[in-house]
Short mmCIF file of C-alpha atoms in Angstrom, two decimals:
data_model
loop_
_atom_site.label_atom_id
_atom_site.label_comp_id
_atom_site.label_asym_id
_atom_site.label_seq_id
_atom_site.Cartn_x
_atom_site.Cartn_y
_atom_site.Cartn_z
CA UNK A 1 152.67 105.17 74.61
CA UNK A 2 149.82 107.21 76.02
CA UNK A 3 148.01 110.04 74.27
CA UNK A 4 146.44 112.66 76.54
CA UNK A 5 145.31 116.25 76.51
CA UNK A 6 148.22 118.50 77.42
CA UNK A 7 148.12 120.55 80.59
CA UNK A 8 149.35 124.15 80.77
CA UNK A 9 152.25 122.85 82.88
CA UNK A 10 153.34 120.68 79.90
CA UNK A 11 153.90 123.66 77.60
CA UNK A 12 157.58 124.32 78.44
CA UNK A 13 158.39 120.65 77.71
CA UNK A 14 156.40 120.73 74.48
CA UNK A 15 158.17 123.91 73.35
CA UNK A 16 161.57 122.38 74.16
CA UNK A 17 160.68 119.24 72.20
CA UNK A 18 159.52 121.38 69.26
CA UNK A 19 162.80 123.28 69.31
CA UNK A 20 164.82 120.05 69.33
CA UNK A 21 162.70 118.46 66.58
CA UNK A 22 163.09 121.32 64.08
CA UNK A 23 166.86 121.77 64.34
CA UNK A 24 167.54 119.62 61.26
CA UNK A 25 165.05 121.59 59.14
CA UNK A 26 166.66 124.85 60.23
CA UNK A 27 170.04 123.51 59.13
CA UNK A 28 168.60 122.53 55.73
CA UNK A 29 167.09 125.98 55.16
CA UNK A 30 169.96 127.82 56.81
CA UNK A 31 167.67 130.01 58.89
CA UNK A 32 165.42 130.10 61.92
CA UNK A 33 162.11 128.63 60.77
CA UNK A 34 158.80 129.59 62.47
CA UNK A 35 158.66 126.64 64.93
CA UNK A 36 162.03 127.74 66.30
CA UNK A 37 160.84 131.30 66.78
CA UNK A 38 157.69 130.45 68.75
CA UNK A 39 157.58 131.80 72.29
CA UNK A 40 155.97 130.28 75.36
CA UNK A 41 153.40 133.09 75.21
CA UNK A 42 152.42 132.15 71.65
CA UNK A 43 152.13 128.49 72.64
CA UNK A 44 149.94 129.47 75.60
CA UNK A 45 147.64 131.33 73.16
CA UNK A 46 147.36 128.16 71.04
CA UNK A 47 146.58 126.21 74.21
CA UNK A 48 143.79 128.66 75.10
CA UNK A 49 142.32 128.69 71.59
CA UNK A 50 142.46 125.02 70.68
CA UNK A 51 143.54 121.60 71.79
CA UNK A 52 147.05 120.26 72.32
CA UNK A 53 147.56 116.54 72.70
CA UNK A 54 150.74 114.97 74.01
CA UNK A 55 152.32 111.59 73.43
CA UNK A 56 153.95 110.25 76.59
CA UNK A 57 156.36 107.34 77.04
CA UNK A 58 157.63 106.50 80.53
CA UNK A 59 156.35 109.87 81.83
CA UNK A 60 158.30 111.81 79.14
CA UNK A 61 156.57 113.85 76.44
CA UNK A 62 157.85 112.51 73.12
CA UNK A 63 155.41 114.22 70.74
CA UNK A 64 152.54 116.63 70.44
CA UNK A 65 149.87 117.76 68.01
CA UNK A 66 147.67 120.86 67.96
CA UNK A 67 144.22 121.50 66.56
CA UNK A 68 141.81 124.40 66.46
CA UNK A 69 138.02 124.08 66.22
#
């Protein structure tokens, strides 16, 4: 596994992964939770305002984390 700073071009893959990862929580709560409502525009704002790291295995993004200064 490699950890690297995400590129803007990674954002659609990160958003898709986020959507897939939070499906079970949405089922538990019976509603659309905030991570499932996030748009690509909102994620781009987070990218511009902070740092997004990606975890990559065999050239596939398998995780991400965000931080703001």
